[in-house]
Amino acid sequence: MDRVRTAELTGAEIVIRCLQEEGVEYVFGYPGGAVLYLYDELFKQDKVKHVLVRHEQGAAHAADGYSRASNKVGVCLVTSGPGVTNAVTGIATAYMDSIPMVIISGQVPTAAIGLDAFQEVDAVGITRPCVKHNFLVKDVRLLAATIKKAFYLATTGRPGPVLVDIPKDVTTHKTEFHYPEEISLRSYNPVRKGHSGQVKKAVQLLLEAKRPMIYTGGGVVLSNASAQLTALVRQLGFPCTNTLMGLGGYPATDKQFLGMLGMHGTYEANMAMQNCDVLLAIGARFDDRVIGNPQHFAQNPRKIVHIDIDPSSISKRVKVDVPIVGHVPDVLDDLIKLLRAGAQQPDAQALAAWWTQIDEWRGRDCLKYDRTSKIIKPQFVIEKLWEVTGGDAIVTSDVGQHQMWAAQFYKFDKPRRWINSGGLGTMGFGLPAAMGARMANPGATVACVTGESSIQMCLQELSTCKQYRLPIKIINLNNRYMGMVRQWQEFFHGNRYSESYMDALPDFVKLAEGYGHRGVLVDKPADVEPALRDAFKRKDELVFLDFLTDQTENVFPMVPGGKGISEMILAEEL
């Protein structure tokens, strides 16, 4: 049954009507020749608001940040040729982190496709490896149904970006507008309900565990399963760890939380992960940055239960004993019901001994740093950021040392408050993602944690922030180096800092002021907290805080590439 039947509309009118039908609030984009009819239709209505970014990469990142912070579909609109190629980095970023997005790209007229026309690229071919699906719509009669499919594919199963490429002439052709109420794809039917027999096996394994561990990833956040996860962890009394993408899925201030695991995870989380006898993995994929060398991880025998909506993620890197394919909240609901219905409880004596061991690992205090330094320590800035914001800010980050310090020292108690590029590791993500997050949550406190190298990747979006009055607070941990590159060069390349030192940095205070914002330079530890407090009191201003931090500070713990998860370098060992 169709929801809407109208007289004939142009392709451009149809696209905008489809966005209205999907309840799209914002489109992040940049105009160009191939999409001018679409922009003309945007101009004629006011339901869908357009946000003019300053670079198409910023459009994709902003749509991504909007989606992560809102549980809605992010939408961006770009023109053909360089418009869509500029957006590819942002599309790939969303794809790696399973973020639901719809990208509408303009294309040269259908008759010119394949003739190397002005601003022509094969958008479908270029984006195929980094989208969940893509479409080239050559017939206006297929346009509405295709957009419906795009939103359906982006949001169901394992989410991801979907691209719809529309030739310019298709936006001018007319047809009757039918927007489908529902869509059905014969070859695409993602499973939601976990297999009951596998769920029973999982429950039995968990109850028999002597050294249990619960390991969760971004799938918990994306599927809105944080409440179920928290209930399960507290009911069982087991330790829990989150991946970088999963932070906020379980409250970081809870005593059962061991911190983030992985390459820069805590000593206790990594050791518990390596030495557990039953591992419950939820919405995670045993990524190389999480378990390190899979051969090393497999040395210790353990039973693994893996819950994921994507069957291709199960047993891809690590052999799993009890695979459960399904929607994470639904599967966790079933697990909780079975546990509550049964009389059996976890082995309290064994669990107490396991916690004793975990507390011993915790005693290593793996995140300690020099708190007496007369130079600003980056960890100190993040700790003060957490204090000043009451742990309740939406924090975006770029990629590098500052990202890891934010993950380690900002205690995220709620989901969708930590927004960063995990899979692709995209410098330049933080600022435009913060824009999208703020637009998704008007009135929210939004902070972008960045470094002097990353912030310059999409710095032009400060102009967008000015135009739309987005009072983001930028926390620039400025150590004059590409910090993570320098750290690896120090450890593994004989201190040869090849091209990792920033020799000609701008005056960030003047730069911020040049864009119409407030800039503040902070170079003393005593000034860190006052500067942060003043910045966050300024509810209507974007404040760029340039913190001059210790150039020699490294991120610890650290698992070197190719090593096992428990083969960590700690600060005290150097």
C-alpha positions as semicolon CSV with decimal commas, in nm:
position;residue;x (nm);y (nm);z (nm)
1;M;0,000;0,000;0,000
2;D;0,137;0,343;-0,095
3;R;0,137;0,623;0,159
4;V;0,145;0,910;-0,093
5;R;-0,006;0,950;-0,440
6;T;0,027;1,281;-0,621
7;A;0,031;1,439;-0,963
8;E;0,349;1,415;-1,167
9;L;0,662;1,556;-1,005
10;T;1,013;1,612;-1,133
11;G;1,293;1,389;-1,009
12;A;1,424;1,675;-0,798
13;E;1,083;1,726;-0,637
14;I;1,060;1,352;-0,575
15;V;1,394;1,341;-0,395
16;I;1,292;1,620;-0,158
17;R;0,949;1,464;-0,099
18;C;1,118;1,133;-0,016
19;L;1,341;1,306;0,239
20;Q;1,034;1,470;0,390
21;E;0,857;1,133;0,408
22;E;1,157;0,985;0,588
23;G;1,143;1,266;0,844
24;V;1,487;1,397;0,750
25;E;1,565;1,709;0,953
26;Y;1,902;1,813;0,811
27;V;2,090;1,757;0,488
28;F;2,461;1,840;0,497
29;G;2,588;1,939;0,157
30;Y;2,761;2,156;-0,099
31;P;2,603;2,257;-0,431
32;G;2,736;2,202;-0,781
33;G;2,615;2,179;-1,138
34;A;2,477;1,826;-1,131
35;V;2,257;1,888;-0,825
36;L;2,126;2,239;-0,890
37;Y;1,770;2,120;-0,955
38;L;1,779;1,942;-0,618
39;Y;1,903;2,259;-0,451
40;D;1,629;2,458;-0,621
41;E;1,368;2,228;-0,468
42;L;1,534;2,249;-0,127
43;F;1,502;2,628;-0,155
44;K;1,126;2,605;-0,219
45;Q;1,043;2,421;0,105
46;D;1,130;2,448;0,473
47;K;1,075;2,102;0,620
48;V;1,421;1,972;0,531
49;K;1,692;2,213;0,639
50;H;2,019;2,234;0,449
51;V;2,355;2,287;0,621
52;L;2,616;2,439;0,392
53;V;2,955;2,290;0,481
54;R;3,283;2,418;0,338
55;H;3,409;2,086;0,197
56;E;3,229;1,767;0,096
57;Q;3,439;1,562;0,338
58;G;3,292;1,784;0,610
59;A;2,942;1,707;0,478
60;A;2,992;1,333;0,515
61;H;3,153;1,364;0,860
62;A;2,879;1,598;0,981
63;A;2,607;1,360;0,862
64;D;2,800;1,080;1,032
65;G;2,827;1,272;1,362
66;Y;2,457;1,360;1,340
67;S;2,370;0,993;1,303
68;R;2,596;0,869;1,584
69;A;2,462;1,128;1,826
70;S;2,094;1,084;1,741
71;N;2,019;0,729;1,622
72;K;1,880;0,884;1,303
73;V;1,999;0,852;0,946
74;G;2,257;1,111;0,847
75;V;2,204;1,253;0,499
76;C;2,449;1,437;0,278
77;L;2,414;1,583;-0,069
78;V;2,709;1,633;-0,303
79;T;2,761;1,707;-0,669
80;S;2,926;1,488;-0,931
81;G;3,299;1,444;-0,992
82;P;3,509;1,610;-0,720
83;G;3,199;1,652;-0,505
84;V;3,152;1,280;-0,456
85;T;3,524;1,199;-0,453
86;N;3,577;1,456;-0,177
87;A;3,306;1,279;0,023
88;V;3,459;0,932;-0,015
89;T;3,677;0,962;0,297
90;G;3,370;1,046;0,503
91;I;3,171;0,765;0,344
92;A;3,449;0,514;0,418
93;T;3,468;0,642;0,776
94;A;3,097;0,571;0,824
95;Y;3,125;0,232;0,655
96;M;3,406;0,111;0,880
97;D;3,207;0,206;1,190
98;S;2,867;0,080;1,063
99;I;2,695;0,420;1,067
100;P;2,358;0,454;0,889
101;M;2,385;0,727;0,625
102;V;2,231;0,807;0,288
103;I;2,450;0,993;0,042
104;I;2,280;1,155;-0,257
105;S;2,528;1,238;-0,531
106;G;2,471;1,416;-0,858
107;Q;2,584;1,259;-1,183
108;V;2,630;1,387;-1,537
109;P;2,326;1,340;-1,768
110;T;2,257;0,978;-1,861
111;A;2,353;1,033;-2,225
112;A;2,697;1,157;-2,116
113;I;2,779;0,873;-1,875
114;G;3,093;0,692;-1,988
115;L;3,205;0,971;-2,222
116;D;3,442;1,146;-1,977
117;A;3,203;1,438;-1,948
118;F;3,288;1,741;-1,738
119;Q;3,292;1,643;-1,368
120;E;3,214;1,279;-1,441
121;V;3,339;0,997;-1,221
122;D;3,207;0,646;-1,175
123;A;3,055;0,715;-0,832
124;V;2,911;0,364;-0,803
125;G;3,244;0,203;-0,889
126;I;3,449;0,429;-0,666
127;T;3,226;0,387;-0,361
128;R;3,144;0,017;-0,401
129;P;3,412;-0,100;-0,153
130;C;3,306;0,149;0,115
131;V;2,926;0,147;0,116
132;K;2,672;-0,109;0,226
133;H;2,506;-0,069;-0,112
134;N;2,480;0,187;-0,390
135;F;2,247;0,272;-0,677
136;L;2,268;0,458;-1,008
137;V;1,914;0,572;-1,090
138;K;1,870;0,617;-1,466
139;D;1,489;0,612;-1,469
140;V;1,289;0,870;-1,275
141;R;1,014;0,612;-1,224
142;L;1,251;0,412;-1,001
143;L;1,368;0,709;-0,795
144;A;1,124;0,705;-0,502
145;A;1,147;0,329;-0,450
146;T;1,527;0,346;-0,469
147;I;1,548;0,612;-0,200
148;K;1,313;0,406;0,018
149;K;1,546;0,108;-0,033
150;A;1,846;0,323;0,058
151;F;1,700;0,423;0,394
152;Y;1,587;0,066;0,462
153;L;1,928;-0,081;0,383
154;A;2,113;0,187;0,580
155;T;1,920;0,120;0,900
156;T;1,853;-0,254;0,908
157;G;2,084;-0,546;0,979
158;R;2,436;-0,418;1,024
159;P;2,391;-0,045;0,950
160;G;2,600;0,142;0,698
161;P;2,612;0,415;0,435
162;V;2,413;0,379;0,112
163;L;2,478;0,597;-0,193
164;V;2,217;0,702;-0,449
165;D;2,375;0,848;-0,765
166;I;2,129;1,054;-0,973
167;P;2,206;1,186;-1,323
168;K;2,117;1,550;-1,376
169;D;1,854;1,483;-1,641
170;V;1,672;1,240;-1,411
171;T;1,616;1,530;-1,170
172;T;1,423;1,711;-1,447
173;H;1,217;1,419;-1,579
174;K;0,863;1,379;-1,447
175;T;0,659;1,088;-1,319
176;E;0,378;1,021;-1,075
177;F;0,504;1,009;-0,716
178;H;0,441;0,692;-0,517
179;Y;0,633;0,652;-0,193
180;P;0,619;0,292;-0,070
181;E;0,497;0,233;0,285
182;E;0,730;-0,065;0,318
183;I;1,003;-0,225;0,113
184;S;1,086;-0,590;0,069
185;L;1,407;-0,721;-0,086
186;R;1,408;-1,089;-0,167
187;S;1,784;-1,130;-0,121
188;Y;1,806;-0,922;0,198
189;N;1,635;-1,042;0,514
190;P;1,850;-0,973;0,821
191;V;1,784;-1,197;1,120
192;R;1,668;-1,024;1,437
193;K;1,581;-1,308;1,672
194;G;1,865;-1,517;1,811
195;H;1,842;-1,897;1,787
196;S;1,683;-2,018;2,112
197;G;1,901;-2,327;2,134
198;Q;2,218;-2,118;2,101
199;V;2,093;-1,873;2,363
200;K;2,041;-2,165;2,606
201;K;2,394;-2,290;2,538
202;A;2,528;-1,941;2,604
203;V;2,345;-1,918;2,937
204;Q;2,483;-2,254;3,048
205;L;2,840;-2,154;2,959
206;L;2,808;-1,825;3,147
207;L;2,676;-1,998;3,458
208;E;2,958;-2,253;3,454
209;A;3,233;-1,992;3,408
210;K;3,510;-1,959;3,667
211;R;3,684;-1,661;3,504
212;P;3,416;-1,489;3,291
213;M;3,457;-1,176;3,081
214;I;3,205;-0,963;2,889
215;Y;3,352;-0,780;2,590
216;T;3,133;-0,534;2,400
217;G;3,170;-0,314;2,095
218;G;2,998;-0,049;1,889
219;G;2,710;-0,283;1,811
220;V;2,574;-0,230;2,163
221;V;2,566;0,147;2,114
222;L;2,431;0,139;1,758
223;S;2,151;-0,103;1,848
224;N;2,056;0,092;2,162
225;A;2,124;-0,208;2,384
226;S;2,304;-0,029;2,668
227;A;2,020;-0,081;2,917
228;Q;2,008;-0,454;2,848
229;L;2,387;-0,484;2,867
230;T;2,397;-0,300;3,200
231;A;2,122;-0,522;3,341
232;L;2,300;-0,839;3,227
233;V;2,642;-0,738;3,362
234;R;2,502;-0,640;3,700
235;Q;2,286;-0,950;3,725
236;L;2,583;-1,179;3,659
237;G;2,839;-0,978;3,856
238;F;3,093;-1,028;3,576
239;P;3,366;-0,785;3,464
240;C;3,296;-0,585;3,149
241;T;3,516;-0,407;2,897
242;N;3,431;-0,189;2,596
243;T;3,613;-0,137;2,269
244;L;3,695;0,214;2,153
245;M;3,367;0,216;1,959
246;G;3,171;0,068;2,247
247;L;3,256;0,328;2,514
248;G;2,944;0,445;2,691
249;G;2,767;0,117;2,622
250;Y;2,834;0,030;2,987
251;P;2,884;0,300;3,255
252;A;3,256;0,375;3,283
253;T;3,226;0,479;3,648
254;D;3,080;0,141;3,750
255;K;3,308;-0,083;3,956
256;Q;3,251;-0,377;3,720
257;F;3,393;-0,182;3,428
258;L;3,760;-0,255;3,357
259;G;3,816;0,026;3,110
260;M;3,875;0,007;2,738
261;L;4,071;-0,290;2,606
262;G;4,305;-0,326;2,312
263;M;4,620;-0,161;2,180
264;H;4,589;0,128;2,427
265;G;4,351;-0,042;2,667
266;T;4,398;-0,086;3,039
267;Y;4,625;-0,352;3,183
268;E;4,337;-0,509;3,376
269;A;4,103;-0,524;3,075
270;N;4,365;-0,683;2,849
271;M;4,482;-0,932;3,111
272;A;4,125;-1,035;3,197
273;M;4,045;-1,073;2,828
274;Q;4,351;-1,293;2,773
275;N;4,303;-1,508;3,084
276;C;3,927;-1,559;3,102
277;D;3,775;-1,906;3,057
278;V;3,439;-1,792;2,913
279;L;3,413;-1,484;2,694
280;L;3,085;-1,323;2,597
281;A;3,143;-1,096;2,293
282;I;2,855;-0,861;2,209
283;G;2,842;-0,641;1,900
284;A;3,219;-0,653;1,855
285;R;3,442;-0,806;1,588
286;F;3,775;-0,905;1,750
287;D;3,947;-0,629;1,555
288;D;4,327;-0,628;1,519
289;R;4,348;-0,323;1,750
290;V;4,146;-0,513;2,013
291;I;4,305;-0,857;2,045
292;G;4,637;-0,797;1,872
293;N;4,786;-1,117;1,734
294;P;4,505;-1,379;1,702
295;Q;4,757;-1,665;1,738
296;H;4,870;-1,524;2,071
297;F;4,507;-1,476;2,177
298;A;4,430;-1,839;2,091
299;Q;4,710;-1,972;2,315
300;N;4,484;-1,962;2,619
301;P;4,185;-2,197;2,589
302;R;3,848;-2,034;2,647
303;K;3,488;-2,079;2,537
304;I;3,356;-1,789;2,329
305;V;2,994;-1,681;2,284
306;H;2,958;-1,419;2,009
307;I;2,640;-1,215;1,953
308;D;2,624;-1,004;1,636
309;I;2,371;-0,894;1,376
310;D;2,627;-0,959;1,101
311;P;2,701;-1,330;1,048
312;S;3,016;-1,244;0,849
313;S;3,170;-1,091;1,163
314;I;3,144;-1,417;1,358
315;S;3,448;-1,647;1,349
316;K;3,617;-1,414;1,100
317;R;3,931;-1,361;1,311
318;V;3,869;-1,584;1,613
319;K;3,698;-1,923;1,626
320;V;3,372;-1,902;1,820
321;D;3,205;-2,183;2,017
322;V;2,851;-2,046;2,039
323;P;2,759;-1,808;1,754
324;I;2,433;-1,616;1,794
325;V;2,321;-1,410;1,495
326;G;2,060;-1,154;1,590
327;H;1,968;-0,803;1,693
328;V;2,170;-0,738;2,009
329;P;1,888;-0,600;2,232
330;D;1,658;-0,889;2,140
331;V;1,924;-1,150;2,213
332;L;2,020;-0,985;2,543
333;D;1,651;-0,975;2,644
334;D;1,633;-1,352;2,583
335;L;1,955;-1,412;2,780
336;I;1,829;-1,207;3,076
337;K;1,491;-1,386;3,079
338;L;1,654;-1,729;3,084
339;L;1,896;-1,630;3,360
340;R;1,615;-1,491;3,574
341;A;1,392;-1,791;3,514
342;G;1,656;-2,046;3,616
343;A;1,754;-2,143;3,967
344;Q;2,126;-2,174;3,891
345;Q;2,358;-1,885;3,978
346;P;2,719;-1,812;3,878
347;D;2,989;-1,975;4,094
348;A;3,025;-1,709;4,365
349;Q;3,348;-1,850;4,510
350;A;3,522;-1,872;4,173
351;L;3,395;-1,527;4,078
352;A;3,531;-1,378;4,402
353;A;3,873;-1,528;4,330
354;W;3,860;-1,390;3,976
355;W;3,780;-1,040;4,104
356;T;4,072;-1,068;4,346
357;Q;4,300;-1,135;4,050
358;I;4,146;-0,847;3,853
359;D;4,195;-0,610;4,146
360;E;4,560;-0,714;4,158
361;W;4,595;-0,618;3,791
362;R;4,413;-0,293;3,864
363;G;4,671;-0,221;4,128
364;R;4,928;-0,162;3,854
365;D;4,757;0,175;3,795
366;C;4,843;0,156;3,425
367;L;4,711;0,505;3,344
368;K;4,925;0,694;3,594
369;Y;5,120;0,996;3,475
370;D;5,330;1,274;3,628
371;R;5,084;1,504;3,805
372;T;5,362;1,735;3,931
373;S;5,476;1,843;3,585
374;K;5,514;2,215;3,518
375;I;5,422;2,147;3,155
376;I;5,058;2,066;3,076
377;K;5,002;1,692;3,056
378;P;4,735;1,599;2,798
379;Q;4,582;1,342;3,035
380;F;4,528;1,622;3,289
381;V;4,334;1,828;3,036
382;I;4,098;1,536;2,965
383;E;4,048;1,466;3,335
384;K;3,958;1,831;3,392
385;L;3,730;1,825;3,087
386;W;3,541;1,536;3,246
387;E;3,515;1,720;3,577
388;V;3,406;2,052;3,428
389;T;3,138;1,894;3,206
390;G;3,018;1,659;3,479
391;G;3,090;1,368;3,246
392;D;2,782;1,463;3,048
393;A;2,922;1,619;2,730
394;I;2,907;1,479;2,380
395;V;3,276;1,438;2,298
396;T;3,399;1,402;1,943
397;S;3,762;1,343;1,861
398;D;4,002;1,335;1,576
399;V;4,261;1,057;1,549
400;G;4,588;1,012;1,731
401;Q;4,721;1,036;2,084
402;H;4,452;1,283;2,189
403;Q;4,187;1,032;2,081
404;M;4,335;0,761;2,301
405;W;4,372;0,993;2,600
406;A;4,008;1,100;2,560
407;A;3,903;0,733;2,551
408;Q;4,113;0,650;2,857
409;F;4,041;0,949;3,080
410;Y;3,689;1,071;2,995
411;K;3,451;0,835;3,175
412;F;3,153;0,785;2,945
413;D;2,852;0,664;3,142
414;K;2,601;0,697;2,860
415;P;2,592;0,581;2,497
416;R;2,617;0,814;2,196
417;R;2,834;1,060;2,391
418;W;3,166;0,938;2,243
419;I;3,195;1,003;1,871
420;N;3,518;0,916;1,693
421;S;3,653;0,744;1,384
422;G;3,745;0,398;1,506
423;G;3,779;0,175;1,202
424;L;3,926;0,411;0,944
425;G;4,108;0,645;1,182
426;T;4,023;0,963;0,995
427;M;4,204;1,283;1,085
428;G;3,972;1,578;1,031
429;F;3,666;1,390;1,159
430;G;3,628;1,567;1,493
431;L;3,511;1,918;1,406
432;P;3,248;1,837;1,139
433;A;3,126;1,542;1,350
434;A;3,082;1,785;1,640
435;M;2,872;2,006;1,413
436;G;2,644;1,718;1,327
437;A;2,623;1,606;1,690
438;R;2,527;1,954;1,806
439;M;2,257;1,984;1,539
440;A;2,119;1,648;1,646
441;N;2,113;1,764;2,010
442;P;2,031;2,137;2,033
443;G;2,141;2,275;2,367
444;A;2,381;1,989;2,440
445;T;2,738;2,049;2,554
446;V;2,964;1,939;2,268
447;A;3,344;1,924;2,289
448;C;3,584;1,834;2,008
449;V;3,911;1,686;2,137
450;T;4,175;1,727;1,870
451;G;4,542;1,788;1,797
452;E;4,720;2,057;1,600
453;S;4,769;1,817;1,308
454;S;4,416;1,677;1,290
455;I;4,231;2,006;1,333
456;Q;4,395;2,149;1,022
457;M;4,244;1,874;0,804
458;C;3,890;2,020;0,814
459;L;3,959;2,357;0,974
460;Q;3,744;2,537;0,718
461;E;3,435;2,406;0,896
462;L;3,492;2,680;1,156
463;S;3,315;2,892;0,896
464;T;3,014;2,658;0,902
465;C;3,011;2,679;1,282
466;K;2,996;3,057;1,256
467;Q;2,715;3,057;1,002
468;Y;2,496;2,820;1,204
469;R;2,606;2,951;1,547
470;L;2,731;2,620;1,678
471;P;2,892;2,682;2,021
472;I;3,131;2,386;2,012
473;K;3,429;2,386;2,246
474;I;3,750;2,278;2,072
475;I;4,008;2,116;2,301
476;N;4,333;2,130;2,104
477;L;4,607;1,920;2,268
478;N;4,893;2,093;2,090
479;N;5,228;1,914;2,118
480;R;5,365;2,042;1,784
481;Y;5,398;1,683;1,658
482;M;5,184;1,430;1,477
483;G;5,185;1,269;1,818
484;M;5,102;0,906;1,744
485;V;5,335;0,901;1,443
486;R;5,612;1,046;1,663
487;Q;5,543;0,784;1,933
488;W;5,585;0,499;1,687
489;Q;5,897;0,660;1,541
490;E;6,040;0,683;1,894
491;F;5,965;0,318;1,977
492;F;6,027;0,144;1,646
493;H;6,225;0,378;1,418
494;G;6,522;0,482;1,628
495;N;6,388;0,827;1,720
496;R;6,398;0,932;1,355
497;Y;6,107;1,178;1,351
498;S;6,063;1,179;0,976
499;E;5,813;1,453;0,882
500;S;5,618;1,421;1,209
501;Y;5,714;1,760;1,354
502;M;5,489;2,055;1,273
503;D;5,742;2,327;1,195
504;A;5,508;2,607;1,088
505;L;5,191;2,606;1,296
506;P;4,935;2,884;1,279
507;D;4,848;3,102;1,574
508;F;4,530;2,913;1,661
509;V;4,396;3,198;1,874
510;K;4,417;3,445;1,585
511;L;4,289;3,179;1,348
512;A;3,980;3,120;1,561
513;E;3,928;3,495;1,588
514;G;3,964;3,525;1,210
515;Y;3,665;3,293;1,172
516;G;3,469;3,503;1,422
517;H;3,516;3,280;1,726
518;R;3,692;3,310;2,061
519;G;4,049;3,174;2,087
520;V;4,236;3,105;2,413
521;L;4,599;2,998;2,459
522;V;4,669;2,790;2,772
523;D;5,031;2,708;2,859
524;K;5,029;2,647;3,238
525;P;4,871;2,355;3,428
526;A;4,716;2,596;3,680
527;D;4,524;2,766;3,399
528;V;4,369;2,448;3,254
529;E;4,063;2,423;3,476
530;P;3,982;2,798;3,482
531;A;4,009;2,813;3,103
532;L;3,775;2,516;3,063
533;R;3,523;2,653;3,311
534;D;3,517;2,990;3,139
535;A;3,477;2,828;2,796
536;F;3,182;2,613;2,898
537;K;3,009;2,909;3,065
538;R;2,999;3,074;2,722
539;K;2,688;2,892;2,602
540;D;2,657;3,080;2,275
541;E;3,020;3,096;2,163
542;L;3,255;2,857;1,990
543;V;3,573;2,862;2,199
544;F;3,901;2,728;2,059
545;L;4,122;2,626;2,354
546;D;4,482;2,579;2,243
547;F;4,657;2,380;2,519
548;L;5,037;2,367;2,481
549;T;5,113;2,017;2,608
550;D;5,420;1,807;2,683
551;Q;5,584;1,713;2,352
552;T;5,739;1,396;2,495
553;E;5,424;1,240;2,644
554;N;5,327;0,897;2,507
555;V;5,010;0,690;2,530
556;F;5,038;0,393;2,766
557;P;4,966;0,107;2,789
558;M;5,064;0,015;2,435
559;V;5,055;-0,319;2,253
560;P;5,311;-0,307;1,969
561;G;5,191;-0,417;1,626
562;G;5,200;-0,794;1,582
563;K;5,214;-0,861;1,956
564;G;4,953;-1,025;2,176
565;I;4,697;-0,838;2,380
566;S;4,877;-0,907;2,708
567;E;5,221;-0,808;2,573
568;M;5,184;-0,446;2,677
569;I;5,443;-0,174;2,719
570;L;5,373;0,022;3,037
571;A;5,513;0,365;3,119
572;E;5,700;0,232;3,422
573;E;5,890;-0,018;3,208
574;L;6,072;0,245;3,001
